[in-house]
Amino acid sequence: VVADERKFASCLLFPNMEVLARLKAQKKANDLSDDIFLQSPFIQEEIGKLIEETNQHLNHWEQLHAYRFITDPLTIQGGELTPSMKMRREMIANKYHQLINAMYDPQPS
């Protein structure tokens, strides 16, 4: 979750690639890349429901208003995980700063 010194809370989502492969098979979408499948109406609707359900239990200022998928796995070698498999938030934020900032850029009119 990204929120510090931001207008609203957003998040980066790291899908379980095994589950994603099963969903693609169920939806007969194996010919689609993971990135394209994650943009599909089915996934967008499912994530929208999950975020809506999550937001019901949060104060307005805590609610998630934007998200982006990251299909690259978090790794110890890449610096995103500690040896005990904890996320290094600062490293992740630095690595994906452009993607994070894009969620806060004003939309073109």
CSV table of C-alpha atoms in Angstrom, one decimal:
chain,number,residue,atom,x,y,z
A,1,VAL,CA,0.0,0.0,0.0
A,2,VAL,CA,1.2,3.5,-0.9
A,3,ALA,CA,-0.2,6.4,1.0
A,4,ASP,CA,2.5,8.4,2.8
A,5,GLU,CA,2.4,12.0,1.7
A,6,ARG,CA,-0.1,11.2,-1.1
A,7,LYS,CA,-3.6,12.4,-1.9
A,8,PHE,CA,-5.1,8.9,-1.5
A,9,ALA,CA,-4.0,5.4,-0.8
A,10,SER,CA,-3.1,3.1,-3.7
A,11,CYS,CA,-1.4,-0.3,-4.0
A,12,LEU,CA,0.8,-2.5,-6.0
A,13,LEU,CA,-0.6,-6.0,-6.6
A,14,PHE,CA,1.7,-8.9,-7.1
A,15,PRO,CA,-0.4,-11.8,-8.4
A,16,ASN,CA,0.2,-15.4,-7.6
A,17,MET,CA,1.4,-16.5,-11.0
A,18,GLU,CA,0.2,-20.1,-10.5
A,19,VAL,CA,-3.3,-18.9,-9.7
A,20,LEU,CA,-3.1,-16.6,-12.7
A,21,ALA,CA,-2.2,-19.5,-15.0
A,22,ARG,CA,-5.2,-21.5,-13.7
A,23,LEU,CA,-7.5,-18.5,-14.2
A,24,LYS,CA,-6.2,-18.1,-17.7
A,25,ALA,CA,-6.9,-21.8,-18.4
A,26,GLN,CA,-10.4,-21.6,-16.9
A,27,LYS,CA,-11.2,-18.5,-19.1
A,28,LYS,CA,-9.6,-20.1,-22.1
A,29,ALA,CA,-7.2,-17.2,-22.3
A,30,ASN,CA,-3.9,-19.0,-22.5
A,31,ASP,CA,-3.0,-17.2,-25.7
A,32,LEU,CA,-3.0,-13.9,-23.8
A,33,SER,CA,0.1,-12.5,-22.1
A,34,ASP,CA,-0.2,-12.2,-18.3
A,35,ASP,CA,-0.2,-8.4,-18.6
A,36,ILE,CA,-3.1,-8.4,-21.1
A,37,PHE,CA,-5.1,-10.9,-19.1
A,38,LEU,CA,-4.7,-8.8,-16.0
A,39,GLN,CA,-6.3,-5.9,-18.0
A,40,SER,CA,-9.2,-8.0,-19.0
A,41,PRO,CA,-12.8,-7.1,-17.9
A,42,PHE,CA,-13.0,-10.3,-15.8
A,43,ILE,CA,-9.9,-9.5,-13.7
A,44,GLN,CA,-10.7,-5.8,-13.5
A,45,GLU,CA,-14.2,-6.7,-12.2
A,46,GLU,CA,-12.9,-9.2,-9.7
A,47,ILE,CA,-10.2,-6.8,-8.3
A,48,GLY,CA,-12.8,-4.0,-8.3
A,49,LYS,CA,-15.1,-6.2,-6.1
A,50,LEU,CA,-12.2,-7.1,-3.7
A,51,ILE,CA,-11.1,-3.5,-3.3
A,52,GLU,CA,-14.7,-2.3,-2.8
A,53,GLU,CA,-15.2,-5.0,-0.1
A,54,THR,CA,-11.9,-4.0,1.5
A,55,ASN,CA,-12.8,-0.3,1.4
A,56,GLN,CA,-16.1,-0.9,3.3
A,57,HIS,CA,-14.0,-1.7,6.4
A,58,LEU,CA,-11.7,1.4,6.1
A,59,ASN,CA,-12.0,5.0,6.9
A,60,HIS,CA,-12.3,7.2,3.8
A,61,TRP,CA,-8.7,8.4,4.1
A,62,GLU,CA,-7.5,4.8,4.2
A,63,GLN,CA,-9.5,3.5,1.2
A,64,LEU,CA,-7.7,2.3,-1.9
A,65,HIS,CA,-8.4,4.4,-5.0
A,66,ALA,CA,-5.9,3.0,-7.5
A,67,TYR,CA,-3.8,-0.1,-8.1
A,68,ARG,CA,-1.3,-1.5,-10.6
A,69,PHE,CA,-0.3,-5.1,-11.2
A,70,ILE,CA,3.4,-6.1,-11.0
A,71,THR,CA,4.0,-9.4,-12.7
A,72,ASP,CA,7.8,-9.5,-11.9
A,73,PRO,CA,8.3,-11.7,-8.8
A,74,LEU,CA,9.7,-10.2,-5.7
A,75,THR,CA,13.1,-11.7,-5.0
A,76,ILE,CA,15.9,-11.7,-2.5
A,77,GLN,CA,18.4,-11.2,-5.3
A,78,GLY,CA,16.5,-8.2,-6.6
A,79,GLY,CA,16.5,-6.6,-3.2
A,80,GLU,CA,12.7,-6.5,-2.8
A,81,LEU,CA,12.7,-9.3,-0.1
A,82,THR,CA,14.8,-9.9,3.0
A,83,PRO,CA,16.3,-13.4,3.5
A,84,SER,CA,13.3,-14.1,5.8
A,85,MET,CA,11.0,-13.2,2.9
A,86,LYS,CA,9.7,-9.9,4.3
A,87,MET,CA,9.0,-7.2,1.7
A,88,ARG,CA,11.4,-4.2,1.7
A,89,ARG,CA,8.9,-1.5,1.1
A,90,GLU,CA,11.5,1.2,0.4
A,91,MET,CA,13.2,-0.9,-2.2
A,92,ILE,CA,9.9,-1.8,-3.9
A,93,ALA,CA,8.8,1.9,-3.8
A,94,ASN,CA,12.1,3.0,-5.4
A,95,LYS,CA,12.0,0.2,-8.1
A,96,TYR,CA,8.4,1.0,-9.1
A,97,HIS,CA,8.4,4.8,-8.4
A,98,GLN,CA,7.4,5.7,-12.0
A,99,LEU,CA,4.4,3.3,-11.9
A,100,ILE,CA,3.4,4.6,-8.4
A,101,ASN,CA,3.7,8.2,-9.5
A,102,ALA,CA,1.6,7.5,-12.6
A,103,MET,CA,-1.3,6.6,-10.3
A,104,TYR,CA,-1.2,10.1,-8.9
A,105,ASP,CA,-0.7,12.0,-12.1
A,106,PRO,CA,-3.7,14.1,-13.1
A,107,GLN,CA,-5.7,12.4,-15.9
A,108,PRO,CA,-5.7,14.3,-19.2
A,109,SER,CA,-8.9,16.2,-19.9
